[in-house]
Short mmCIF file of C-alpha atoms in Angstrom, two decimals:
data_model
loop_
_atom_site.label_atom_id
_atom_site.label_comp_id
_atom_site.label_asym_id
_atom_site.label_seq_id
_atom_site.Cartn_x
_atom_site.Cartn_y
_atom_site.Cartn_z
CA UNK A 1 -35.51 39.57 25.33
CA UNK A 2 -33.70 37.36 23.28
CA UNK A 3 -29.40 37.91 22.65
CA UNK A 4 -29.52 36.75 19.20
CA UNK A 5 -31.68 37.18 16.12
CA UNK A 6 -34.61 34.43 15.50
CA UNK A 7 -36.20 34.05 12.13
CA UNK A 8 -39.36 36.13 11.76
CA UNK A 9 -42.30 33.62 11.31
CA UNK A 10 -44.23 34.46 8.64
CA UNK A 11 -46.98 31.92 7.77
CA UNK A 12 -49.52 30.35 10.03
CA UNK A 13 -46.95 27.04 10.30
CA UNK A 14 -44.15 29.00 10.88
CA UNK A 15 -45.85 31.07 14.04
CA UNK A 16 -46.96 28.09 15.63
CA UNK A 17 -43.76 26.23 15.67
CA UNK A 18 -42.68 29.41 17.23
CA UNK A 19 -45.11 29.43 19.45
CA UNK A 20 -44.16 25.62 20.29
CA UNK A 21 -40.32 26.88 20.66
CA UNK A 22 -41.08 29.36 23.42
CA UNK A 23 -43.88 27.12 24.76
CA UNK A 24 -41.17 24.25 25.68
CA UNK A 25 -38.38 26.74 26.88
CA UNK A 26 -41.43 28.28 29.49
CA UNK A 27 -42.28 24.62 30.92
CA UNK A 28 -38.34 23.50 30.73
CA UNK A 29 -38.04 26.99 33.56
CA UNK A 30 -41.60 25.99 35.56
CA UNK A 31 -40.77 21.85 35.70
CA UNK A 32 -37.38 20.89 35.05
CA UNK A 33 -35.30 23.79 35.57
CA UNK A 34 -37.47 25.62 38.30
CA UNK A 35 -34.74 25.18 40.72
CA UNK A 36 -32.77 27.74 38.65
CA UNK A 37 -35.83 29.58 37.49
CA UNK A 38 -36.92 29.90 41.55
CA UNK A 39 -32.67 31.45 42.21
CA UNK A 40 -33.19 34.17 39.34
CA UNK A 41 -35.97 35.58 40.56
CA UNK A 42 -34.76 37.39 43.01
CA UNK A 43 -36.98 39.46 44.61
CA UNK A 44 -34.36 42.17 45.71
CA UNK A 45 -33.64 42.68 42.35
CA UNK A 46 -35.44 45.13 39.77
CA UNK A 47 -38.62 43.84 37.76
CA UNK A 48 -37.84 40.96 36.37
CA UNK A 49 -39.70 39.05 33.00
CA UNK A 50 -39.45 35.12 32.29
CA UNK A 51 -39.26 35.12 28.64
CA UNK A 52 -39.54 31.23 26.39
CA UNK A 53 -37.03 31.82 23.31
CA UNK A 54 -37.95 29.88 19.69
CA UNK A 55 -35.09 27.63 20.77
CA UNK A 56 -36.51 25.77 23.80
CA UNK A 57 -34.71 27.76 25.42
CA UNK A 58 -35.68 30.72 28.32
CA UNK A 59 -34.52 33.35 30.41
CA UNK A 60 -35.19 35.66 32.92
CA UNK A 61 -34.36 39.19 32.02
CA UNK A 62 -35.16 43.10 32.83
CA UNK A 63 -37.97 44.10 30.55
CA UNK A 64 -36.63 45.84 27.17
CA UNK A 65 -36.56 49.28 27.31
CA UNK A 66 -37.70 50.26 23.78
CA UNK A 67 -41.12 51.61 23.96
CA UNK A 68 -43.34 50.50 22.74
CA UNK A 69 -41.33 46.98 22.35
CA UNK A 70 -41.41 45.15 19.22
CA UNK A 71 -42.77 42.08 20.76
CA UNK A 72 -45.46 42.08 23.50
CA UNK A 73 -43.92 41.53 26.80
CA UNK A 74 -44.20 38.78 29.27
CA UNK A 75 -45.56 39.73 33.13
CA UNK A 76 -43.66 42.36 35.02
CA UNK A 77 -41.89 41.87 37.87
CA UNK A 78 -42.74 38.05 38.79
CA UNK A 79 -40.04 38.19 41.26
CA UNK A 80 -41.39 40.46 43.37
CA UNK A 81 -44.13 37.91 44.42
CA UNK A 82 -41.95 34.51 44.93
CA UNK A 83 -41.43 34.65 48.64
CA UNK A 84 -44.86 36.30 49.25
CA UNK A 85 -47.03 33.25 48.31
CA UNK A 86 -46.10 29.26 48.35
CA UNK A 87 -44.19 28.39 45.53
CA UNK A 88 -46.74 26.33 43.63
CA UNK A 89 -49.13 28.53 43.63
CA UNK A 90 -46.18 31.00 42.39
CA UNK A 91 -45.23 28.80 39.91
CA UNK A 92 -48.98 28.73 38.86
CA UNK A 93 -49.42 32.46 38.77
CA UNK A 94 -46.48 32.47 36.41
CA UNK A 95 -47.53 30.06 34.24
CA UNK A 96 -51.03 31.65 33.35
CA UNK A 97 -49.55 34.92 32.55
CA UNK A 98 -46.76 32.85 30.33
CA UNK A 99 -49.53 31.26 28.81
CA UNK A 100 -51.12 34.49 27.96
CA UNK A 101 -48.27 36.21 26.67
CA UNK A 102 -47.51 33.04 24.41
CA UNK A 103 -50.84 33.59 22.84
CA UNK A 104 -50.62 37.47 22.54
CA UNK A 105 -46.92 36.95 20.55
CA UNK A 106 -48.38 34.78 18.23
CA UNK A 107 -51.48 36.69 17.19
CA UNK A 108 -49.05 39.69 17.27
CA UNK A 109 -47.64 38.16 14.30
CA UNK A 110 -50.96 36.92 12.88
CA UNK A 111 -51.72 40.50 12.42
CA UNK A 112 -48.09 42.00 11.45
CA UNK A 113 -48.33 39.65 8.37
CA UNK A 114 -52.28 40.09 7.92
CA UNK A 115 -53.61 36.48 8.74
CA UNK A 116 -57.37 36.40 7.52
CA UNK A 117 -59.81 34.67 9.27
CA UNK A 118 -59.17 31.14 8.49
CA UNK A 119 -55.64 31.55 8.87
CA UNK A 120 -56.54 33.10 12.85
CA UNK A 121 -59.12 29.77 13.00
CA UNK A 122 -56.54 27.18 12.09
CA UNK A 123 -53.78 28.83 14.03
CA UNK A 124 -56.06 28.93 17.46
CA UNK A 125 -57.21 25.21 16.69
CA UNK A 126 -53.31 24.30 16.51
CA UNK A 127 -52.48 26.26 20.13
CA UNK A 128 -55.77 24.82 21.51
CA UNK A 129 -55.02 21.54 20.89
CA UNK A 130 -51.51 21.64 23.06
CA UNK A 131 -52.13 21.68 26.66
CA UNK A 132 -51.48 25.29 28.09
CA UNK A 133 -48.55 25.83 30.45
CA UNK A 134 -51.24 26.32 33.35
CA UNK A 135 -52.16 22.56 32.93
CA UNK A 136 -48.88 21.25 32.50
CA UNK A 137 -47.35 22.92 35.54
CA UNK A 138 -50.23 22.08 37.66
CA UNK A 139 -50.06 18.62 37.21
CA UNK A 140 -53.70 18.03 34.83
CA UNK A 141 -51.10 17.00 32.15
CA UNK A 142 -48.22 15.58 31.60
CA UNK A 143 -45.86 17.97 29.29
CA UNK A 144 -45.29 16.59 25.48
CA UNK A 145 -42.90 18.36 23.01
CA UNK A 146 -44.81 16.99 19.66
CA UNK A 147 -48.31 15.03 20.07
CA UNK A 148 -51.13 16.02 22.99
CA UNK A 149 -54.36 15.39 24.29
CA UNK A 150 -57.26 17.76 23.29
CA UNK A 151 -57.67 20.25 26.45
CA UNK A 152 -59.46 23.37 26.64
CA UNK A 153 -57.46 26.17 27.64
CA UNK A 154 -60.28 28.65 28.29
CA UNK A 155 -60.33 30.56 31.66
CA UNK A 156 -56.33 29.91 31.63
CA UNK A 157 -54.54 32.73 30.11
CA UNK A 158 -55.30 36.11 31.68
CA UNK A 159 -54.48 39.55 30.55
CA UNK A 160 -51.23 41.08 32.01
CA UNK A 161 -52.60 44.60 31.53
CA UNK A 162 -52.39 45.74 34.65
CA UNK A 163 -48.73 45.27 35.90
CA UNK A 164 -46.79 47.77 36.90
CA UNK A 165 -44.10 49.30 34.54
CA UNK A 166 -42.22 50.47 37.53
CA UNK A 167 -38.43 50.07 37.17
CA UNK A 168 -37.85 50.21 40.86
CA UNK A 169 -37.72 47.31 43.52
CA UNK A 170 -40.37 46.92 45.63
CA UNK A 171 -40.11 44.85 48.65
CA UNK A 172 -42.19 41.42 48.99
CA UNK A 173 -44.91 41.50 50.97
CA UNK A 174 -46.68 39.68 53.80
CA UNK A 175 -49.25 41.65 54.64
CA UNK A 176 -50.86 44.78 53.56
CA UNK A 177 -51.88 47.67 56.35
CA UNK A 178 -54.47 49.63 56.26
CA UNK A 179 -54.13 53.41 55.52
CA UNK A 180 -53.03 54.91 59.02
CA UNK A 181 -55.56 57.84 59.81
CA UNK A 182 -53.62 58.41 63.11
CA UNK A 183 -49.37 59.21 63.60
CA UNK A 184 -46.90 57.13 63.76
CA UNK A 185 -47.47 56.50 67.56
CA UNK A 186 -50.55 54.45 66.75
CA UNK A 187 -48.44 51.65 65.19
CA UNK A 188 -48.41 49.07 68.49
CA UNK A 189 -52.03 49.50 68.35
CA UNK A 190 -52.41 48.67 64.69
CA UNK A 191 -50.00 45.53 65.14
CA UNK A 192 -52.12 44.08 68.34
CA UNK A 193 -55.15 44.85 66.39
CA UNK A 194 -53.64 42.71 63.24
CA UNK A 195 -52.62 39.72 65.82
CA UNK A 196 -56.41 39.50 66.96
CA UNK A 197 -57.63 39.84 63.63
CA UNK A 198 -60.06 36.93 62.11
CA UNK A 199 -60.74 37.05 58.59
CA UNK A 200 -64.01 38.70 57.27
CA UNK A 201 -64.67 36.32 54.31
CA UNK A 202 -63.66 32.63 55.93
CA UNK A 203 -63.82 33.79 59.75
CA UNK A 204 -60.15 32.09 60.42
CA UNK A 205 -57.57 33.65 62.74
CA UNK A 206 -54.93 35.68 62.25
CA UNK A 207 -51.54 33.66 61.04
CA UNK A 208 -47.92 35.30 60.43
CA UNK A 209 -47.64 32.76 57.61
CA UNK A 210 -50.42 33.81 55.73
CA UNK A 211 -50.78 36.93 53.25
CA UNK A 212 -53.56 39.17 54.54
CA UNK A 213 -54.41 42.62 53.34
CA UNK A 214 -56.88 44.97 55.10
CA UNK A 215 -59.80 46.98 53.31
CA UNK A 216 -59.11 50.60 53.63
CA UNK A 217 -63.13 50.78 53.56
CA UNK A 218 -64.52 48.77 56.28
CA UNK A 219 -60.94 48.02 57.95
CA UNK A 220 -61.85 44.48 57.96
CA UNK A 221 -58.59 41.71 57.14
CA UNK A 222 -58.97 39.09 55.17
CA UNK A 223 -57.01 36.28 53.65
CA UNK A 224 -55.45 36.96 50.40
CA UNK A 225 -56.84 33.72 48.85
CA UNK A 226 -60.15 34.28 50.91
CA UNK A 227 -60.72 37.61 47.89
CA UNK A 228 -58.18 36.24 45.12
CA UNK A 229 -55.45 39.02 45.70
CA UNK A 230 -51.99 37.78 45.36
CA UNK A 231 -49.19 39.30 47.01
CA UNK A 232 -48.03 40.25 43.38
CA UNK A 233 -51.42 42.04 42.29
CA UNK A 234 -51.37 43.69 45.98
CA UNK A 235 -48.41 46.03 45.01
CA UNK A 236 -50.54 47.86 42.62
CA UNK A 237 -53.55 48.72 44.38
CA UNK A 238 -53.71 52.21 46.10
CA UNK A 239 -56.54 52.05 48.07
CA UNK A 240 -57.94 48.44 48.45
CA UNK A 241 -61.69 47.63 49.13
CA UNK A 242 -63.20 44.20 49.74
CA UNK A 243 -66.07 42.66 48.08
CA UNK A 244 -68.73 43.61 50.22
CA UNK A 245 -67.74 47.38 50.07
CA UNK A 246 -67.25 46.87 46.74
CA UNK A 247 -70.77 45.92 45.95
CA UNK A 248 -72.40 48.25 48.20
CA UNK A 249 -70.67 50.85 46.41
CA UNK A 250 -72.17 49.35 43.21
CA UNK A 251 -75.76 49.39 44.61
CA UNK A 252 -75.69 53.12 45.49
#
């Protein structure tokens, strides 16, 4: 969402310096200015977006409200997950998705101004051979404004697809319940049941510190990290089932 008009990039040299603009403002938020970054994103308020401006410069915004946009849009509502999860690994989750969304404006523009193949090659080879946000926030490099090393960024940019639109807050979350198939007078139970809870993937004990969601399958808890759901990508899930259910449901 950016207050003032940027130059439309045009030719493969023009995108990518683009891309570099918004690339620096995103670490500048996640390294040097996370202090800041961490205060805006509060998770009482609405969905929020971090967005990297041409400038080096970024900001954390509502989501525009033209639909469809005419830019993709960064991850929705990264607040909601900041006091759900440690903050590194918070700071991590952001970075992938900023790191994917970098990559989907710039091929955006690769195909509003009809790049051909070579001019998709060379402009891939030019992102590929900065280090991606993921890396630079997570310590495997150090961040560099002009000249890098040669990483691979594959397996670090994932697709945003499935977050929530939803313009209302949602409150952060430290666990997730199972769905209650009794009244409300069966809530003590469910709580002493949670306390003496181990986890069915690592076989650890319960801990109030720790994000744990239930499978509404098997009614088995686990550790968020134990089945790689974040607090974040818990929100959106209706009826949750764990791996094993999962698969057996596969096999039938």
């Amino acid at each position: 969402m950016e207050g003032m008009p940027h130059p439309i990039p045009r030719t493969v040299d023009e995108v990518f310096n683009d891309f570099k603009g918004r690339r620096a403002g995103l670490i500048k938020a996640l390294t040097t200015d996370v202090e800041k970054f961490f205060q805006q994103c509060d998770p009482e308020k609405e969905n929020l977006c971090l967005y990297g401006l041409p400038n080096e410069t970024w900001e954390v915004n509502l989501p525009v409200e033209e639909v469809p946009p005419e830019l993709p849009e960064p991850a929705l509502g990264i607040n909601f997950a900041r006091d759900g999860m440690q903050e590194k690994d918070w700071l991590s989750l952001v970075a992938v998705h900023s790191d994917s969304w970098l990559l989907a404006v710039a091929f955006y523009f690769g195909a509003r101004f009809g790049f051909g193949k070579n001019e998709r090659k060379k402009l891939y080879l030019m992102i590929n051979d900065l280090p991606t946000i993921f890396e630079v926030v997570t310590g495997s490099v150090k961040p560099s404004k002009d000249r890098s090393t040669n990483h691979n960024s594959s397996g670090k940019s994932k697709s945003n697809a499935n977050v929530s639109r939803q313009s209302e807050p949602q409150s952060k979350m430290v666990k997730i319940s199972p769905l209650s198939k009794d009244d409300e007078s069966g809530e003590e139970d469910e709580d002493d049941d949670e306390h003496g809870a181990t986890c069915g993937a690592c076989g650890d004990s319960y801990g109030t510190d720790e994000f744990w969601i239930c499978c509404d399958i098997c009614e088995r808890w686990f550790h968020g990290k134990c089945v790689n759901i974040t607090p974040a990508k818990a929100e959106h899930i209706k009826q949750y089932k764990c791996p094993s259910c999962t698969s057996k449901r596969a096999r039938v």
